[in-house]
N, C-alpha and C. Protein backbone atom coordinates (compact mmCIF):
# COMPACT_ATOMS: atom_id res chain seq x y z
N MET A 1 -12.41 12.59 8.55
CA MET A 1 -12.62 12.54 10.01
C MET A 1 -11.96 13.76 10.65
N LEU A 2 -11.10 14.50 9.92
CA LEU A 2 -10.62 15.64 10.51
C LEU A 2 -11.84 16.80 10.30
N TYR A 3 -12.59 16.69 9.57
CA TYR A 3 -13.80 17.60 9.36
C TYR A 3 -14.69 17.43 10.33
N TRP A 4 -14.90 16.31 11.15
CA TRP A 4 -15.68 16.10 12.16
C TRP A 4 -15.18 17.12 13.51
N LEU A 5 -13.88 17.07 13.66
CA LEU A 5 -13.25 17.95 14.60
C LEU A 5 -13.46 19.61 14.32
N PHE A 6 -12.94 19.81 13.09
CA PHE A 6 -12.88 21.13 12.72
C PHE A 6 -13.85 21.34 11.45
N GLU A 7 -14.92 21.78 11.68
CA GLU A 7 -15.90 21.86 10.67
C GLU A 7 -15.70 23.13 9.62
N ARG A 8 -15.06 24.11 10.18
CA ARG A 8 -14.69 25.31 9.24
C ARG A 8 -13.37 25.19 8.47
N MET A 9 -12.72 24.21 8.81
CA MET A 9 -11.38 24.06 8.12
C MET A 9 -11.27 24.10 6.61
N ASP A 10 -10.18 24.79 6.04
CA ASP A 10 -10.26 24.87 4.64
C ASP A 10 -9.84 23.36 4.03
N VAL A 11 -10.39 23.20 2.89
CA VAL A 11 -10.39 21.84 2.31
C VAL A 11 -8.80 21.52 2.05
N PHE A 12 -8.10 22.46 1.78
CA PHE A 12 -6.68 22.21 1.22
C PHE A 12 -5.68 22.19 2.32
N LEU A 13 -5.97 22.59 3.50
CA LEU A 13 -5.07 22.53 4.70
C LEU A 13 -4.72 21.15 5.03
N PRO A 14 -5.64 20.06 5.28
CA PRO A 14 -5.19 18.79 5.46
C PRO A 14 -4.36 18.05 4.27
N VAL A 15 -4.77 18.41 3.04
CA VAL A 15 -4.13 17.68 1.93
C VAL A 15 -2.68 18.20 1.68
N PHE A 16 -2.58 19.57 1.82
CA PHE A 16 -1.12 20.09 1.39
C PHE A 16 -0.41 20.53 2.63
N VAL A 17 -0.86 20.60 3.85
CA VAL A 17 -0.05 21.00 5.01
C VAL A 17 -0.01 19.91 6.13
N ILE A 18 -1.21 19.58 6.62
CA ILE A 18 -1.18 18.64 7.77
C ILE A 18 -0.65 17.25 7.52
N CYS A 19 -1.08 16.52 6.42
CA CYS A 19 -0.65 15.27 6.16
C CYS A 19 0.73 15.29 5.68
N PRO A 20 1.23 16.16 4.85
CA PRO A 20 2.66 15.97 4.50
C PRO A 20 3.67 16.16 5.63
N LEU A 21 3.15 17.10 6.62
CA LEU A 21 4.03 17.23 7.82
C LEU A 21 3.93 15.91 8.56
N LEU A 22 2.78 15.27 8.78
CA LEU A 22 2.66 14.00 9.40
C LEU A 22 3.48 12.89 8.68
N ALA A 23 3.53 12.94 7.49
CA ALA A 23 4.36 12.00 6.81
C ALA A 23 5.88 12.16 7.11
N ALA A 24 6.34 13.41 7.01
CA ALA A 24 7.67 13.79 7.39
C ALA A 24 7.99 13.41 8.81
N LEU A 25 7.23 13.50 9.57
CA LEU A 25 7.27 13.12 11.07
C LEU A 25 7.42 11.70 11.16
N ILE A 26 6.48 10.93 10.52
CA ILE A 26 6.54 9.53 10.46
C ILE A 26 8.03 8.89 9.95
N GLY A 27 8.45 9.55 8.95
CA GLY A 27 9.74 9.24 8.48
C GLY A 27 10.97 9.49 9.39
N VAL A 28 10.97 10.62 10.08
CA VAL A 28 11.82 10.87 11.11
C VAL A 28 11.65 10.00 12.33
N PHE A 29 10.58 9.69 12.90
CA PHE A 29 10.41 8.83 13.97
C PHE A 29 10.71 7.38 13.60
N CYS A 30 10.51 6.96 12.30
CA CYS A 30 10.89 5.61 11.98
C CYS A 30 12.46 5.45 11.94
N ARG A 31 13.11 6.49 11.55
CA ARG A 31 14.63 6.47 11.59
C ARG A 31 15.10 6.56 12.80
N LEU A 32 14.58 7.42 13.79
CA LEU A 32 15.17 7.63 15.21
C LEU A 32 14.82 6.34 16.02
N LEU A 33 13.57 5.70 15.92
CA LEU A 33 13.30 4.56 16.62
C LEU A 33 13.74 3.40 16.05
N ARG A 34 14.48 3.37 14.95
CA ARG A 34 14.93 2.14 14.08
C ARG A 34 13.70 1.18 13.71
N VAL A 35 12.70 1.73 13.39
CA VAL A 35 11.69 1.02 12.85
C VAL A 35 11.84 0.83 11.34
N HIS A 36 11.41 -0.38 10.68
CA HIS A 36 11.63 -0.51 9.37
C HIS A 36 10.68 0.46 8.58
N ILE A 37 11.27 1.02 7.46
CA ILE A 37 10.62 2.02 6.80
C ILE A 37 9.18 1.43 6.20
N ALA A 38 9.24 0.27 6.00
CA ALA A 38 7.83 -0.30 5.25
C ALA A 38 6.70 -0.03 6.26
N VAL A 39 6.96 -0.11 7.61
CA VAL A 39 5.91 0.32 8.62
C VAL A 39 5.49 1.64 8.57
N GLY A 40 6.46 2.67 8.30
CA GLY A 40 6.18 4.06 8.19
C GLY A 40 5.50 4.46 6.96
N VAL A 41 5.89 3.68 5.89
CA VAL A 41 5.19 3.87 4.68
C VAL A 41 3.72 3.40 4.69
N GLY A 42 3.55 2.28 5.22
CA GLY A 42 2.29 1.75 5.44
C GLY A 42 1.30 2.65 6.22
N ILE A 43 1.83 3.27 7.26
CA ILE A 43 1.18 4.32 8.01
C ILE A 43 0.85 5.39 7.14
N ALA A 44 1.84 5.91 6.47
CA ALA A 44 1.57 7.15 5.54
C ALA A 44 0.65 6.78 4.45
N LEU A 45 0.53 5.60 4.09
CA LEU A 45 -0.50 5.39 3.05
C LEU A 45 -1.89 5.44 3.64
N LEU A 46 -2.08 5.35 4.88
CA LEU A 46 -3.42 5.56 5.40
C LEU A 46 -3.73 6.87 5.84
N LEU A 47 -2.74 7.91 5.83
CA LEU A 47 -2.92 9.26 6.13
C LEU A 47 -4.18 9.97 5.31
N PRO A 48 -4.35 9.63 4.09
CA PRO A 48 -5.48 10.30 3.43
C PRO A 48 -6.80 9.88 3.95
N LEU A 49 -6.97 8.74 4.85
CA LEU A 49 -8.11 8.44 5.45
C LEU A 49 -8.59 9.63 6.46
N LEU A 50 -7.62 10.38 6.79
CA LEU A 50 -7.90 11.46 7.75
C LEU A 50 -8.93 12.48 7.18
N PHE A 51 -8.81 12.66 5.97
CA PHE A 51 -9.63 13.75 5.30
C PHE A 51 -10.53 13.09 4.34
N ILE A 52 -10.56 11.93 3.86
CA ILE A 52 -11.34 11.33 2.96
C ILE A 52 -12.56 10.44 3.69
N ALA A 53 -12.24 9.81 4.72
CA ALA A 53 -13.28 8.78 5.34
C ALA A 53 -14.21 9.50 6.13
N ASN A 54 -15.12 10.32 5.51
CA ASN A 54 -16.28 10.89 6.37
C ASN A 54 -17.39 9.90 6.48
N ASP A 55 -17.65 9.11 5.53
CA ASP A 55 -18.41 7.86 5.49
C ASP A 55 -18.15 6.97 4.51
N LEU A 56 -18.72 5.85 4.43
CA LEU A 56 -18.32 4.71 3.49
C LEU A 56 -18.64 5.15 1.96
N PRO A 57 -19.70 5.61 1.62
CA PRO A 57 -19.92 5.93 0.25
C PRO A 57 -18.92 7.05 -0.28
N THR A 58 -18.57 7.99 0.58
CA THR A 58 -17.60 8.98 0.13
C THR A 58 -16.32 8.26 0.06
N MET A 59 -15.89 7.51 0.84
CA MET A 59 -14.66 6.86 0.86
C MET A 59 -14.48 5.85 -0.44
N MET A 60 -15.58 5.17 -0.77
CA MET A 60 -15.57 4.41 -2.07
C MET A 60 -15.51 5.23 -3.19
N MET A 61 -16.07 6.42 -3.27
CA MET A 61 -15.89 7.23 -4.51
C MET A 61 -14.63 7.86 -4.55
N ASN A 62 -13.82 7.88 -3.42
CA ASN A 62 -12.64 8.58 -3.63
C ASN A 62 -11.28 7.56 -3.32
N LEU A 63 -11.62 6.42 -3.80
CA LEU A 63 -10.43 5.43 -3.61
C LEU A 63 -9.27 5.76 -4.59
N ASP A 64 -9.51 6.42 -5.64
CA ASP A 64 -8.35 6.86 -6.38
C ASP A 64 -7.63 7.91 -5.69
N ALA A 65 -8.22 8.89 -5.19
CA ALA A 65 -7.53 9.98 -4.42
C ALA A 65 -6.89 9.41 -3.30
N TRP A 66 -7.36 8.40 -2.52
CA TRP A 66 -6.63 7.74 -1.46
C TRP A 66 -5.30 7.10 -1.96
N ALA A 67 -5.47 6.49 -3.17
CA ALA A 67 -4.24 5.80 -3.58
C ALA A 67 -3.33 6.74 -3.98
N MET A 68 -3.56 7.89 -4.76
CA MET A 68 -2.66 8.88 -5.36
C MET A 68 -1.94 9.64 -4.03
N TYR A 69 -2.89 10.14 -3.06
CA TYR A 69 -2.26 10.96 -1.96
C TYR A 69 -1.51 10.06 -1.11
N GLY A 70 -1.91 8.83 -0.86
CA GLY A 70 -1.18 7.74 0.10
C GLY A 70 0.02 7.37 -0.59
N ALA A 71 0.25 7.28 -1.82
CA ALA A 71 1.48 7.05 -2.46
C ALA A 71 2.48 8.32 -2.38
N ILE A 72 1.87 9.45 -2.51
CA ILE A 72 2.64 10.79 -2.30
C ILE A 72 3.23 10.81 -0.99
N TYR A 73 2.31 10.56 0.11
CA TYR A 73 2.60 10.63 1.57
C TYR A 73 3.75 9.57 1.75
N GLY A 74 3.54 8.56 1.09
CA GLY A 74 4.59 7.45 1.53
C GLY A 74 5.98 7.76 0.96
N LEU A 75 5.93 8.38 -0.22
CA LEU A 75 7.19 8.85 -0.89
C LEU A 75 8.00 9.82 0.06
N ILE A 76 7.09 10.74 0.58
CA ILE A 76 7.54 11.85 1.47
C ILE A 76 8.13 11.08 2.71
N ALA A 77 7.42 10.25 3.24
CA ALA A 77 7.95 9.59 4.45
C ALA A 77 9.16 8.72 4.22
N PHE A 78 9.37 8.08 3.04
CA PHE A 78 10.55 7.41 2.61
C PHE A 78 11.77 8.33 2.40
N ALA A 79 11.51 9.47 1.63
CA ALA A 79 12.52 10.57 1.47
C ALA A 79 13.14 11.05 2.65
N VAL A 80 12.15 11.38 3.71
CA VAL A 80 12.70 11.92 4.93
C VAL A 80 13.47 10.85 5.80
N TYR A 81 12.96 9.81 5.63
CA TYR A 81 13.64 8.63 6.30
C TYR A 81 15.16 8.42 5.72
N LYS A 82 15.29 8.59 4.44
CA LYS A 82 16.57 8.42 3.94
C LYS A 82 17.45 9.60 4.29
N VAL A 83 17.00 10.80 4.19
CA VAL A 83 17.76 12.01 4.54
C VAL A 83 18.07 12.15 5.95
N SER A 84 17.30 11.86 6.92
CA SER A 84 17.37 12.03 8.21
C SER A 84 18.62 11.37 8.83
N PRO A 85 19.28 11.83 9.91
CA PRO A 85 20.57 11.03 10.36
C PRO A 85 20.04 9.86 11.32
N LYS A 86 20.88 8.88 11.35
CA LYS A 86 20.62 7.71 11.99
C LYS A 86 20.58 7.79 13.55
N ARG A 87 21.51 8.87 14.08
CA ARG A 87 21.62 9.09 15.36
C ARG A 87 21.54 10.56 15.61
N VAL A 88 21.04 10.87 16.76
CA VAL A 88 21.15 12.28 17.20
C VAL A 88 22.23 12.36 18.29
N LYS A 89 23.16 13.21 17.87
CA LYS A 89 24.45 13.30 18.76
C LYS A 89 23.82 14.18 20.08
N PRO A 90 24.42 13.74 21.28
CA PRO A 90 24.06 14.42 22.39
C PRO A 90 24.68 15.69 22.66
């Protein structure tokens, strides 16, 4: 879906830069908003759909990539959740 917006974007940019940053942000926001990390990991599991889901046949062929990258982004969100502080001091 990202490729619909940015047609000339490099293939590795969403995989190695955009989605890991989004996963880290999800972990931080889950910690700051006191949301359970399972919600954050669930959202991070869906992040690969941003660059895999161009159409249904493409998505069906790339289910293994979706699972692999989703698990990695979920681990990133979980690690950032555990490392980030519980409160921001004023």
